[in-house]
Amino acid sequence: MNIREVARLAKVSTATVSRTINGSDKVTPETKERVQRAIEELKFYPNTWARALGSGRSSLYGLIISDITNPFFPELVKSFEDIAVQYGQEVLVANTNYDSERMELCVSRMLQRKVDGVAIMTSEMDERWIREFNTREIPLVFLDTGTAHDLTSNISVDYAAGVGAAVEHIVGLGHTEIAFISGPMMLRSARVRREAFVGCLKSRGIGAGLMEEGNHQASGGHEAMARLLSGETRPTAVLASNDMTAIGALGAIHERGLRVPEDISIVGFDDIQISAFTQPALTTVGLSRDEIARVAFRALYSSRQDGARGGEYAVQPALVVRRSTGPAPGKGEFSGRR
Amino acid sequence: MNIREVARLAKVSTATVSRTINGSDKVTPETKERVQRAIEELKFYPNTWARALGSGRSSLYGLIISDITNPFFPELVKSFEDIAVQYGQEVLVANTNYDSERMELCVSRMLQRKVDGVAIMTSEMDERWIREFNTREIPLVFLDTGTAHDLTSNISVDYAAGVGAAVEHIVGLGHTEIAFISGPMMLRSARVRREAFVGCLKSRGIGAGLMEEGNHQASGGHEAMARLLSGETRPTAVLASNDMTAIGALGAIHERGLRVPEDISIVGFDDIQISAFTQPALTTVGLSRDEIARVAFRALYSSRQDGARGGEYAVQPALVVRRSTGPAPGKGEFSGRR
DNA sequence: CTGTTAGCGCTTTCAA
DNA sequence: TTGAAAGCGCTAACAG
C-alpha cells in the first residue's frame, strides 16, 4: 500500500496525493476531498522515511540524556515531546547511561537518522562528537555546557543563584555547620553544583563546609549521610546535589534515630515530583524541566526553520521551601510542623 | 555525502560498500578494509531511512507506554532498549498520556515509521488500532491484555499470586481490617489489580475490605488514605495498587501522627527503585520490568525473524518484605525496627 | 567476489 | 490546478 494506490483510487496523480498530505494550498477543495476519502478508505499512512528521503527534512529532533531512570529526565523527556508534538515534529530519545560507548551509539543513531537538531542534556559529551554535528550543520543545544555560536545554543542554569537561595535560607535559620553531598565528581554537572556551593559559602564568609561524594542516587545519598553522621562534627544542615541524594540522606538520618528537621535540615536540588511526598516533604531548589525543554526545543527549531543563530539562554532555579528545613538545634523555638 | 562518495573513494561499486556495511561475507578482506577506511575517512553514516526503504526492514520496534513520568515505565523503557541494542535493533518510545487522542498519534507514528513490531504496555488500547497492526502483519505483544494468536503475544502477570502473597503476609501478621487503595477505575490495569485483591480476600473467607480509589500517583494515595483515616473503621493494613499510591498514603498517615508499621501496615505494588528508600522502606509486590521487557522484545523479535506464532507468557510477581509491614496493633509484641 | 541496475515510497521541479 | 518524471540514498537480484 502506497501513495500510488491512493492516487489510483482517487483518480489523480501521486503528486496531487503528496500535495494533499502536505497541506499544499494548490489543490482544489474537491480534489483534496477525494484524496482524503481515498486515504481514509485505504487507511493509508505515508511512509515517514520515504518522505524524509524525498524532502531532505526529517522533522525529527534528538534528545540525548544520561539516564532515563533518574527521575529528572523523564519529566524533561515528556516536556520536550509535548512541545515537539505541538510543532508537528517528532523526538528521538537516546540514553548514554553515563557510558562513553553508549554515547557514541547515541550520536551515530542521531547521525544515521538525520535528525534536524539535537538537544544534549547530558554534560559528558565528547568534543569530537560535537564536531560531527557541526560539520553536518545540525543545530545543537546544550544544557549548561559549551557556548553559543553558529548553530549551537546553550541553556545555562544559574546554579549560584539556586544554591545561594538555599544557603541563605539555611543560614537564616541559624545553621552554621552546613555540609554538602555532591554527585559523582567525574560528572561535570555534579562538579558545577559543588563549585556553586563552595563559592557561595566563601562569598558569605562561611568556612568551607563538610563535603561528601554521592552518586546522584538514593543509595549514594544514604551512604554519604551515614559517613557524615559518624564524623567528628555533625552538620546541622545538609545540601544535596539532587533530590535523590537528599532522599537517601533522609533515610540514613532516620535510621540513626534523628529527626528532620529538628536535628538536621535537608535541602535537595531539582524538585522532582516525589519530593513533595517524602517524609518530611523536601525543601529543594527547583529547576523547571518544562522551561528547559521549551527553551531547548525552540532554540533548535528556530535554528532550523528561520536559520537563527545559536543563542545563550538562562534558566533560574527557585527555592521551594517545604518541611525538611527548620531552625538549627538550640536556635530559637522550633516552629515547623511535623 | 553518501554511499556513492564512499564507493568512489574506495574505488569499488556502491553494492560493495553496501555489502561491507551490512557485514556480508562475500567481500574480500582487502576490499572490506579499503571500504572501511573510506568510511572512516569520510565519517560516513549510512542513512537509516534509505536503508529501510531499500530493504523493507526497519529494525525499529515500538514501545507504547502510558506515562513516562510514572516511575514504573522508565525502568521498563531502559530494559527494553538495552535488550534491543543487544540485538542490533532500535526502539521508538511513545507516550499515550492516558489520552485517547495521543494514543491515536502513537499508533500512527508506529505505522508511519513502519516499525517491525510493537510492545503495547498500556492497557487502554482501542480495538480498532489493534486491527490496523493486524492487517499490516505487524507483530504485537501486550502486557496483560488480549490473547495470543497469529502475530500477537501476551504477557500475563499473575496478579492473583502477587496480591495473594501480600494478603497472606498481612494476615499472617494478625491483620483483619485490610483496605485497598486502587488506581483509577477507568484503567483496565487498575481494575485487574483490584479484582485480584477482592478475589483473594473472598477465597480466604475474609469479608470484602475497605476500598478507596486513587490515581496511581502519590497525590491520589495521599487523599485516599486521608479518607480511610477519617472513616468509621480504621484499617490496620492497607494494600496499594502501586508504589506511588503507597508513598502518598505513607505521607497521610504520618501527618495524622500515626506510625508505620506500628499503627498501620502498608504494602505497595511494583517495587520501583525509590521504594527501598521511603520512610520506612516499603514492603511491596515486585514486578520485574527487566523480565517483562525481555520477554516482550523476544516475542516480537522472534515473530519477525523466525515467523514464530504469538505466544502466551507468564510473569510472576514476588513479595519484597521491607519495613512498612508489622504485626497488627495488639497482636503480639512488635518486633520491627523503626 | 564485484559491478550494474532496477526499484523502495515519496517529494518536487517543470510543463501543461 | 494537475501530471510526468527525475531524483533522494540505499539494497538486492542478476550478471559477469
JSON list of C-alpha atoms in Angstrom, two decimals, chain A residues 1 42-53 57-60 67-69 74-75 77-78 81-82 85 90-95 97 102 105 107-109 111-115 129 132 136 217-219 222 244 247-248 250-252 254-255 272-274 277 279 337-338, chain B residues 1 42-53 57-60 67-69 74-75 77-78 81-82 85 90-95 97 102 105 107-109 111-115 129 132 136 217-219 222 244 247-248 250-252 254-255 272-274 277 279 337-338:
[
{"chain": "A", "resi": 1, "resn": "MET", "atom": "CA", "xyz": [0.00, 0.00, 0.00]},
{"chain": "A", "resi": 42, "resn": "LEU", "atom": "CA", "xyz": [-7.28, 2.55, 2.34]},
{"chain": "A", "resi": 43, "resn": "LYS", "atom": "CA", "xyz": [-6.17, 3.50, 5.83]},
{"chain": "A", "resi": 44, "resn": "PHE", "atom": "CA", "xyz": [-3.05, 4.83, 4.26]},
{"chain": "A", "resi": 45, "resn": "TYR", "atom": "CA", "xyz": [-0.19, 6.02, 6.46]},
{"chain": "A", "resi": 46, "resn": "PRO", "atom": "CA", "xyz": [2.52, 7.79, 4.49]},
{"chain": "A", "resi": 47, "resn": "ASN", "atom": "CA", "xyz": [5.95, 6.27, 4.92]},
{"chain": "A", "resi": 48, "resn": "THR", "atom": "CA", "xyz": [7.98, 8.64, 7.04]},
{"chain": "A", "resi": 49, "resn": "TRP", "atom": "CA", "xyz": [11.34, 7.56, 5.69]},
{"chain": "A", "resi": 50, "resn": "ALA", "atom": "CA", "xyz": [10.38, 7.94, 2.11]},
{"chain": "A", "resi": 51, "resn": "ARG", "atom": "CA", "xyz": [9.04, 11.38, 2.93]},
{"chain": "A", "resi": 52, "resn": "ALA", "atom": "CA", "xyz": [12.27, 12.32, 4.64]},
{"chain": "A", "resi": 53, "resn": "LEU", "atom": "CA", "xyz": [14.33, 10.90, 1.80]},
{"chain": "A", "resi": 57, "resn": "ARG", "atom": "CA", "xyz": [13.80, 17.08, 6.09]},
{"chain": "A", "resi": 58, "resn": "SER", "atom": "CA", "xyz": [13.31, 14.55, 8.83]},
{"chain": "A", "resi": 59, "resn": "SER", "atom": "CA", "xyz": [11.11, 16.51, 11.25]},
{"chain": "A", "resi": 60, "resn": "LEU", "atom": "CA", "xyz": [12.93, 14.54, 13.90]},
{"chain": "A", "resi": 67, "resn": "ASP", "atom": "CA", "xyz": [19.76, 8.01, 32.33]},
{"chain": "A", "resi": 68, "resn": "ILE", "atom": "CA", "xyz": [16.05, 7.64, 31.86]},
{"chain": "A", "resi": 69, "resn": "THR", "atom": "CA", "xyz": [15.89, 6.06, 35.27]},
{"chain": "A", "resi": 74, "resn": "PRO", "atom": "CA", "xyz": [11.50, 11.53, 32.29]},
{"chain": "A", "resi": 75, "resn": "GLU", "atom": "CA", "xyz": [9.91, 14.84, 33.13]},
{"chain": "A", "resi": 77, "resn": "VAL", "atom": "CA", "xyz": [11.51, 13.99, 28.03]},
{"chain": "A", "resi": 78, "resn": "LYS", "atom": "CA", "xyz": [7.81, 14.45, 28.48]},
{"chain": "A", "resi": 81, "resn": "GLU", "atom": "CA", "xyz": [7.92, 15.66, 23.45]},
{"chain": "A", "resi": 82, "resn": "ASP", "atom": "CA", "xyz": [4.87, 17.70, 24.28]},
{"chain": "A", "resi": 85, "resn": "VAL", "atom": "CA", "xyz": [4.21, 17.47, 19.11]},
{"chain": "A", "resi": 90, "resn": "GLU", "atom": "CA", "xyz": [9.00, 14.16, 16.48]},
{"chain": "A", "resi": 91, "resn": "VAL", "atom": "CA", "xyz": [11.54, 13.18, 19.07]},
{"chain": "A", "resi": 92, "resn": "LEU", "atom": "CA", "xyz": [14.21, 10.53, 19.17]},
{"chain": "A", "resi": 93, "resn": "VAL", "atom": "CA", "xyz": [15.36, 9.91, 22.72]},
{"chain": "A", "resi": 94, "resn": "ALA", "atom": "CA", "xyz": [18.69, 8.30, 23.47]},
{"chain": "A", "resi": 95, "resn": "ASN", "atom": "CA", "xyz": [20.31, 7.32, 26.75]},
{"chain": "A", "resi": 97, "resn": "ASN", "atom": "CA", "xyz": [23.85, 5.56, 30.56]},
{"chain": "A", "resi": 102, "resn": "ARG", "atom": "CA", "xyz": [26.73, 4.14, 24.57]},
{"chain": "A", "resi": 105, "resn": "LEU", "atom": "CA", "xyz": [25.94, 4.84, 19.82]},
{"chain": "A", "resi": 107, "resn": "VAL", "atom": "CA", "xyz": [25.50, 10.06, 18.35]},
{"chain": "A", "resi": 108, "resn": "SER", "atom": "CA", "xyz": [25.55, 7.64, 15.47]},
{"chain": "A", "resi": 109, "resn": "ARG", "atom": "CA", "xyz": [21.84, 6.99, 15.87]},
{"chain": "A", "resi": 111, "resn": "LEU", "atom": "CA", "xyz": [23.52, 10.96, 12.55]},
{"chain": "A", "resi": 112, "resn": "GLN", "atom": "CA", "xyz": [22.08, 7.94, 10.82]},
{"chain": "A", "resi": 113, "resn": "ARG", "atom": "CA", "xyz": [18.55, 9.10, 11.35]},
{"chain": "A", "resi": 114, "resn": "LYS", "atom": "CA", "xyz": [19.46, 12.52, 10.03]},
{"chain": "A", "resi": 115, "resn": "VAL", "atom": "CA", "xyz": [17.83, 14.42, 12.85]},
{"chain": "A", "resi": 129, "resn": "TRP", "atom": "CA", "xyz": [31.15, 14.05, 18.54]},
{"chain": "A", "resi": 132, "resn": "GLU", "atom": "CA", "xyz": [30.42, 15.62, 13.75]},
{"chain": "A", "resi": 136, "resn": "ARG", "atom": "CA", "xyz": [26.90, 18.45, 9.13]},
{"chain": "A", "resi": 217, "resn": "GLN", "atom": "CA", "xyz": [21.06, 8.28, 43.52]},
{"chain": "A", "resi": 218, "resn": "ALA", "atom": "CA", "xyz": [19.39, 7.45, 46.81]},
{"chain": "A", "resi": 219, "resn": "SER", "atom": "CA", "xyz": [21.97, 4.82, 47.62]},
{"chain": "A", "resi": 222, "resn": "HIS", "atom": "CA", "xyz": [22.34, 7.25, 52.11]},
{"chain": "A", "resi": 244, "resn": "MET", "atom": "CA", "xyz": [17.50, 11.52, 45.01]},
{"chain": "A", "resi": 247, "resn": "ILE", "atom": "CA", "xyz": [16.04, 11.22, 49.81]},
{"chain": "A", "resi": 248, "resn": "GLY", "atom": "CA", "xyz": [18.79, 8.73, 50.54]},
{"chain": "A", "resi": 250, "resn": "LEU", "atom": "CA", "xyz": [16.76, 11.28, 54.82]},
{"chain": "A", "resi": 251, "resn": "GLY", "atom": "CA", "xyz": [16.77, 7.53, 55.28]},
{"chain": "A", "resi": 252, "resn": "ALA", "atom": "CA", "xyz": [20.19, 7.46, 56.89]},
{"chain": "A", "resi": 254, "resn": "HIS", "atom": "CA", "xyz": [16.03, 8.34, 60.37]},
{"chain": "A", "resi": 255, "resn": "GLU", "atom": "CA", "xyz": [17.94, 5.14, 60.84]},
{"chain": "A", "resi": 272, "resn": "ILE", "atom": "CA", "xyz": [11.32, 16.06, 41.21]},
{"chain": "A", "resi": 273, "resn": "GLN", "atom": "CA", "xyz": [7.69, 15.12, 41.68]},
{"chain": "A", "resi": 274, "resn": "ILE", "atom": "CA", "xyz": [8.24, 12.74, 44.53]},
{"chain": "A", "resi": 277, "resn": "PHE", "atom": "CA", "xyz": [5.75, 13.34, 49.20]},
{"chain": "A", "resi": 279, "resn": "GLN", "atom": "CA", "xyz": [8.76, 12.26, 54.97]},
{"chain": "A", "resi": 337, "resn": "ARG", "atom": "CA", "xyz": [5.05, 21.11, 61.77]},
{"chain": "A", "resi": 338, "resn": "ARG", "atom": "CA", "xyz": [5.97, 17.51, 61.73]},
{"chain": "B", "resi": 1, "resn": "MET", "atom": "CA", "xyz": [27.78, 12.60, 1.44]},
{"chain": "B", "resi": 42, "resn": "LEU", "atom": "CA", "xyz": [34.60, 10.49, 5.19]},
{"chain": "B", "resi": 43, "resn": "LYS", "atom": "CA", "xyz": [32.94, 9.91, 8.53]},
{"chain": "B", "resi": 44, "resn": "PHE", "atom": "CA", "xyz": [30.11, 8.37, 6.65]},
{"chain": "B", "resi": 45, "resn": "TYR", "atom": "CA", "xyz": [26.94, 7.39, 8.49]},
{"chain": "B", "resi": 46, "resn": "PRO", "atom": "CA", "xyz": [24.57, 5.35, 6.34]},
{"chain": "B", "resi": 47, "resn": "ASN", "atom": "CA", "xyz": [21.13, 6.86, 6.06]},
{"chain": "B", "resi": 48, "resn": "THR", "atom": "CA", "xyz": [18.80, 4.71, 8.08]},
{"chain": "B", "resi": 49, "resn": "TRP", "atom": "CA", "xyz": [15.68, 5.61, 6.13]},
{"chain": "B", "resi": 50, "resn": "ALA", "atom": "CA", "xyz": [17.19, 4.84, 2.80]},
{"chain": "B", "resi": 51, "resn": "ARG", "atom": "CA", "xyz": [18.35, 1.53, 4.19]},
{"chain": "B", "resi": 52, "resn": "ALA", "atom": "CA", "xyz": [14.90, 0.73, 5.47]},
{"chain": "B", "resi": 53, "resn": "LEU", "atom": "CA", "xyz": [13.32, 1.79, 2.22]},
{"chain": "B", "resi": 57, "resn": "ARG", "atom": "CA", "xyz": [13.09, -3.86, 7.17]},
{"chain": "B", "resi": 58, "resn": "SER", "atom": "CA", "xyz": [13.16, -1.02, 9.64]},
{"chain": "B", "resi": 59, "resn": "SER", "atom": "CA", "xyz": [14.94, -2.69, 12.58]},
{"chain": "B", "resi": 60, "resn": "LEU", "atom": "CA", "xyz": [12.75, -0.46, 14.69]},
{"chain": "B", "resi": 67, "resn": "ASP", "atom": "CA", "xyz": [3.22, 7.91, 31.05]},
{"chain": "B", "resi": 68, "resn": "ILE", "atom": "CA", "xyz": [6.96, 8.23, 31.12]},
{"chain": "B", "resi": 69, "resn": "THR", "atom": "CA", "xyz": [6.62, 10.18, 34.32]},
{"chain": "B", "resi": 74, "resn": "PRO", "atom": "CA", "xyz": [11.35, 4.46, 32.67]},
{"chain": "B", "resi": 75, "resn": "GLU", "atom": "CA", "xyz": [12.78, 1.26, 34.09]},
{"chain": "B", "resi": 77, "resn": "VAL", "atom": "CA", "xyz": [11.99, 1.57, 28.74]},
{"chain": "B", "resi": 78, "resn": "LYS", "atom": "CA", "xyz": [15.57, 1.18, 29.79]},
{"chain": "B", "resi": 81, "resn": "GLU", "atom": "CA", "xyz": [16.22, -0.54, 24.95]},
{"chain": "B", "resi": 82, "resn": "ASP", "atom": "CA", "xyz": [19.09, -2.45, 26.45]},
{"chain": "B", "resi": 85, "resn": "VAL", "atom": "CA", "xyz": [20.52, -2.77, 21.44]},
{"chain": "B", "resi": 90, "resn": "GLU", "atom": "CA", "xyz": [16.24, 0.23, 17.78]},
{"chain": "B", "resi": 91, "resn": "VAL", "atom": "CA", "xyz": [13.35, 1.45, 19.83]},
{"chain": "B", "resi": 92, "resn": "LEU", "atom": "CA", "xyz": [10.71, 4.07, 19.25]},
{"chain": "B", "resi": 93, "resn": "VAL", "atom": "CA", "xyz": [9.05, 5.05, 22.50]},
{"chain": "B", "resi": 94, "resn": "ALA", "atom": "CA", "xyz": [5.65, 6.71, 22.54]},
{"chain": "B", "resi": 95, "resn": "ASN", "atom": "CA", "xyz": [3.55, 8.01, 25.43]},
{"chain": "B", "resi": 97, "resn": "ASN", "atom": "CA", "xyz": [-0.52, 10.13, 28.41]},
{"chain": "B", "resi": 102, "resn": "ARG", "atom": "CA", "xyz": [-2.44, 10.89, 21.94]},
{"chain": "B", "resi": 105, "resn": "LEU", "atom": "CA", "xyz": [-0.93, 9.71, 17.47]},
{"chain": "B", "resi": 107, "resn": "VAL", "atom": "CA", "xyz": [-0.31, 4.37, 16.65]},
{"chain": "B", "resi": 108, "resn": "SER", "atom": "CA", "xyz": [0.09, 6.48, 13.56]},
{"chain": "B", "resi": 109, "resn": "ARG", "atom": "CA", "xyz": [3.72, 7.19, 14.46]},
{"chain": "B", "resi": 111, "resn": "LEU", "atom": "CA", "xyz": [2.53, 2.88, 11.35]},
{"chain": "B", "resi": 112, "resn": "GLN", "atom": "CA", "xyz": [4.25, 5.72, 9.56]},
{"chain": "B", "resi": 113, "resn": "ARG", "atom": "CA", "xyz": [7.64, 4.63, 10.74]},
{"chain": "B", "resi": 114, "resn": "LYS", "atom": "CA", "xyz": [6.92, 1.09, 9.66]},
{"chain": "B", "resi": 115, "resn": "VAL", "atom": "CA", "xyz": [8.07, -0.49, 12.88]},
{"chain": "B", "resi": 129, "resn": "TRP", "atom": "CA", "xyz": [-5.99, 0.40, 16.37]},
{"chain": "B", "resi": 132, "resn": "GLU", "atom": "CA", "xyz": [-4.54, -1.65, 11.95]},
{"chain": "B", "resi": 136, "resn": "ARG", "atom": "CA", "xyz": [-0.37, -4.93, 8.27]},
{"chain": "B", "resi": 217, "resn": "GLN", "atom": "CA", "xyz": [0.13, 8.76, 41.85]},
{"chain": "B", "resi": 218, "resn": "ALA", "atom": "CA", "xyz": [1.28, 9.92, 45.24]},
{"chain": "B", "resi": 219, "resn": "SER", "atom": "CA", "xyz": [-1.38, 12.61, 45.37]},
{"chain": "B", "resi": 222, "resn": "HIS", "atom": "CA", "xyz": [-2.47, 10.64, 49.97]},
{"chain": "B", "resi": 244, "resn": "MET", "atom": "CA", "xyz": [3.39, 5.70, 44.20]},
{"chain": "B", "resi": 247, "resn": "ILE", "atom": "CA", "xyz": [4.08, 6.52, 49.12]},
{"chain": "B", "resi": 248, "resn": "GLY", "atom": "CA", "xyz": [1.27, 9.05, 49.14]},
{"chain": "B", "resi": 250, "resn": "LEU", "atom": "CA", "xyz": [2.58, 6.96, 53.93]},
{"chain": "B", "resi": 251, "resn": "GLY", "atom": "CA", "xyz": [2.54, 10.74, 53.98]},
{"chain": "B", "resi": 252, "resn": "ALA", "atom": "CA", "xyz": [-1.11, 10.95, 55.01]},
{"chain": "B", "resi": 254, "resn": "HIS", "atom": "CA", "xyz": [2.45, 10.48, 59.18]},
{"chain": "B", "resi": 255, "resn": "GLU", "atom": "CA", "xyz": [0.53, 13.70, 59.00]},
{"chain": "B", "resi": 272, "resn": "ILE", "atom": "CA", "xyz": [10.06, 0.86, 41.92]},
{"chain": "B", "resi": 273, "resn": "GLN", "atom": "CA", "xyz": [13.57, 1.88, 42.85]},
{"chain": "B", "resi": 274, "resn": "ILE", "atom": "CA", "xyz": [12.62, 4.54, 45.30]},
{"chain": "B", "resi": 277, "resn": "PHE", "atom": "CA", "xyz": [14.31, 4.44, 50.36]},
{"chain": "B", "resi": 279, "resn": "GLN", "atom": "CA", "xyz": [10.44, 6.08, 55.42]},
{"chain": "B", "resi": 337, "resn": "ARG", "atom": "CA", "xyz": [12.85, -1.94, 63.68]},
{"chain": "B", "resi": 338, "resn": "ARG", "atom": "CA", "xyz": [11.98, 1.65, 63.12]}
]
